[in-house]
Amino acid sequence: MATPQRRTDIGPPHYEKFLHPIIKNNYGKWKYHEVLKPGVLVHIAEGGDKIYTVRAGSPRLMSSDFVRLLCDLAEKYCDGYLRFTSRNNVEFLLANKDNIEPLINDLSANGIPVGGTKNTISNIVHTQGWVHCHSAATDASGLVKSVMDELCDYFTGKIELPHKLRIAVACCLNMCGAVHCSDIAILGVHRRPPKINYERLSNLCEIPSIIASCPLAAIRPTIIDGKKSVEVDEDNCMYCGNCYTVCPAMPIANPLNDGVSIWVGGKVSNARTAPMFTKLAIPFLPNNPPRWPEAVAAVKNIVEVYAKGAKKYERVGEWINRIGWPKFFDLTGIEFTKYHIDDFKYAGKTYRTTTQMV
Amino acid sequence: MSDSKTPLLDELEKGKWPSFVKDLKKLAQRSPKAKDLLGQLELSYKDKMTHWKHGGIVGVKGYGGGVIGRFSDAGDQFPGAAHFHTVRVNQPSGWFYTSSALRELMDIWDKYGSGILNMHGSTGDLIFLGADTDNLEPLFTDLSNADWDLGGSGSDVRTPSCCLGPSRCEFACYDTLALTYDITMTYQDLLHRPFFPYKWKFKMAGCPNDCVASIARSDFSIIGIWRDNIRMDQEAIKEYAEAGLNIAADVVNKCPKNCIEWDGKALKIDDECCSKCMHCINVMPKALRPGEDKGACILIGAKAPIVEGAQLSSVLVPFMKLEPPYDELKSLIQRIWDFWDEFGKARERIGECIQRIGLGNFLEKIGLEPVPQMVLQPRDNPYIFYEEYFEEE
Ligand code: HEM
Ligand code: HEM
Ligand code: HEM
Ligand code: HEM
Ligand code: SF4
Ligand code: SF4
Ligand code: SF4
Ligand code: SF4
């Protein structure tokens, strides 16, 4: 690299550079796989070649030194070949079966759990929260850490579940993660309209784009102190924060009123039943950093009731559909309120139009 | 512990799950930016609110996306967090790495930024968190010399991502990695320069298990599927039964289409009725496999709730063969973008645009014939806007 010239539009490196030789040789020729134990997979190719995978949990938010630690382990046990999964787990790809146990021991010596395969709770997909976002109604990393500390035995497979269970956290309604399709979702919520800083607004923001940003047309033009400004029809606001995304002088954060809501029963895979959205279980729990005990307890309760009641191969949403929503609220002890009844567009579609209650 | 500057965060050092606080505190010993980030986060834990401002426009020369500005509202207390920009680095297909590639990346990031990152963002990129404005250009130069490029942000093609498909999964019905690489390279310009009404996400999943949540999270979902019969190995089925699998309860009764029969000796599947949901194959991967006539189902329009509510993708092409150079697919994509260019409104995702215009009208505009696979059922409301009728002579 003689000249440090910048190059543009080169795209990412070709993935083939990073494939383990066994994977390269058997690309597209895999026959079947087995889960040897939670977090450990073996894939067998048509010709008999085998590749072993050890899946471990990562915090997603990490330092370059943590990445180097993963590199050290990959070099020690699998010639430096590793990958990450769609749920922020890290996978080590091993040619040699004998390296599995030493790797697992080394991982646990470094406080990194192995698991997340098959009927477990895998890593939580989550968003940025107070670590890096202006919209956040709650933190994501701390909430995830608190929940996973409590549910770690479900990740490592120490406690078995009827089927896989996927949890997601998003710190506001923008949902930079797929929380609307998870078995259990924790979603940060604002509960009050934006507070308008009139002085900053007239310097910083364009009135027409603020008005256009509101999906409920709750923002109207007005004159404040002789200057063009806006007002919010507070009864119509759903605290989505769209206006704040467009105009920094309309902060939506409100420490007294922000918190989290809990949603259940979504899924992405097409296995058995079609993909489903999550539905509201608990409309509001307080933000209680650093450990969010109320949210953690609520999630744990739902997991435990599901584990006890669901049949094998039933995801949370499938279990609830079998037993019916009335029973779900009954078994979990969660209160059903006015907030559980949809009142947005097409709400009527969710009213029960049959005498069948299950 | 009493003189700790982060007593609330310190609580998160405990517990079984890896602690980002422990990790970042160690980093803070050599990275002032990491130290101030932790300081600001502690303040958020205390105040129960965010301390980030809705940033400003920053970037690297010639690119309209890939870098996102981030500024603190507590920069006087935490100067290292004052500028804390995000740099999205396009990940390799399938998130495969070698340790040497990762080490090179980490050395570059330590040189110019905080040393904090996400492996990975929910769209798929490597997310570097915490660069100063002045360091963006040199960071980008070093990245590009090490063969890395930025991902998407803003109203552009967002970084495409995929499941690991044929590289290590026997269910893959097309080459997700190759297609993802091809699409990423074909649309480099649109990925780096926002020209669209809003963001556009591609996600490639190799089969209906959809391990990348393509149907929930991408405007354009490409999900592998097959057209012929599930391949069966009756001997292996018997092995599963002998090993204790309850085939009647766990496979036959769970089949959503009631199309499996099992008499204790042989399994029969009525493939005409099979919805290719993957359940039976998931339970017996050694015995059952997707068919051989493979390709993908193309679906359109998924998005998170902002602005008009969440949507799942819906079927556009029930089955398409996917072989390089993917001409049929790319022609379809181009026709949709042409439509979007003409009819889309700013900040309206393609799924919302189709809702507004109507799926039927959309199909007409992009030149696709309507087929029953696109809907769950025909309409049940009788208010049809007839476009054909007879005129009196
Ligand atoms: C009900 C069916 C399934 C669902 C809902 C599902 C869902 C998921 C999810 C959420 C992930 C992220 C994994 C993590 O990091 O914990 C994942 C990853 C993965 N799953 Fe599945 N899965 C299903 C069935 C399967 C089966 C049966 C296989 C094996 C043949 C499989 C192969 C994979 C692979 C290889 C990954 C890693 C993908 C990547 O990160 O690119 N999936 N799946
Ligand atoms: C009409 C105006 C605007 C719209 C529609 C808009 C929309 C958005 C959207 C959709 C995102 C998500 C970004 C992503 O996923 O990549 C975002 C993020 C962001 N926007 Fe805006 N925005 C607007 C104005 C602004 C302005 C004026 C600023 C700064 C002064 C700004 C700064 C940011 C920042 C810093 C992020 C953070 C993204 C990250 O850290 O990943 N935006 N905006
Ligand atoms: C300042 C605030 C924001 C921050 C820090 C932020 C950050 C991020 C990040 C890091 C990702 C992953 C990106 C990647 O992997 O390339 C992401 C994805 C996403 N962002 Fe944001 N974002 C912000 C604002 C928004 C806004 C305003 C919207 C909606 C209008 C939005 C919607 C999304 C969605 C839906 C995804 C998920 C996409 C997927 O599943 O592929 N974000 N965001
Ligand atoms: C496919 C379209 C439809 C068909 C073929 C249809 C047909 C019928 C028929 C045959 C009856 C019984 C009339 C009678 O015995 O006197 C009826 C009743 C009725 N229909 Fe429809 N209908 C349709 C759509 C609708 C729609 C879209 C609405 C309203 C949104 C509607 C509202 C009613 C009402 C209110 C009654 C009277 C019910 C009652 O008195 O119990 N129908 N319809
Ligand atoms: S979910 Fe909301 S608060 Fe969280 S990172 Fe995304 S936009 Fe920010
Ligand atoms: S928070 Fe959302 S609903 Fe409320 S005024 Fe702003 S844009 Fe409108
Ligand atoms: S989506 Fe299908 S092909 Fe891709 S990793 Fe998951 S199970 Fe395998
Ligand atoms: S793939 Fe699904 S629908 Fe088809 S036979 Fe198997 S379980 Fe039944």
XYZ file of C-alpha atoms and ligand atoms in Angstrom, chain B residues 380-383, ligand 4:
47
model
C -65.239 -9.524 0.081
C -66.375 -5.969 -0.448
C -68.469 -5.321 -3.549
C -67.395 -1.766 -4.253
C -70.345 -9.702 -2.066
C -71.078 -8.749 -1.674
C -72.418 -8.885 -1.014
C -73.433 -9.710 -1.309
C -73.498 -10.715 -2.439
C -74.494 -9.447 -0.368
C -75.686 -10.117 -0.362
C -76.647 -9.937 0.608
C -77.852 -10.672 0.702
C -78.279 -11.739 -0.271
C -78.525 -10.235 1.795
C -79.851 -10.758 2.312
C -80.909 -9.851 1.861
C -82.204 -10.289 2.306
O -82.455 -11.487 2.508
O -83.093 -9.389 2.419
C -77.766 -9.192 2.382
C -78.123 -8.490 3.501
C -77.406 -7.408 3.987
N -76.176 -6.975 3.502
Fe -75.170 -7.708 2.032
N -74.093 -8.483 0.489
C -72.823 -8.108 0.127
C -72.020 -7.178 0.713
C -72.472 -6.366 1.711
C -71.699 -5.303 2.250
C -70.307 -4.918 1.806
C -72.464 -4.716 3.213
C -72.185 -3.559 4.103
C -71.022 -3.062 4.355
C -73.687 -5.441 3.294
C -74.687 -5.143 4.183
C -75.815 -5.897 4.274
C -76.832 -5.654 5.274
C -76.771 -4.562 6.349
C -77.814 -6.603 5.095
C -79.078 -6.728 5.899
C -78.815 -7.716 6.947
C -79.961 -7.992 7.829
O -81.009 -7.355 7.680
O -79.798 -8.881 8.670
N -73.675 -6.438 2.373
N -76.585 -9.035 1.651
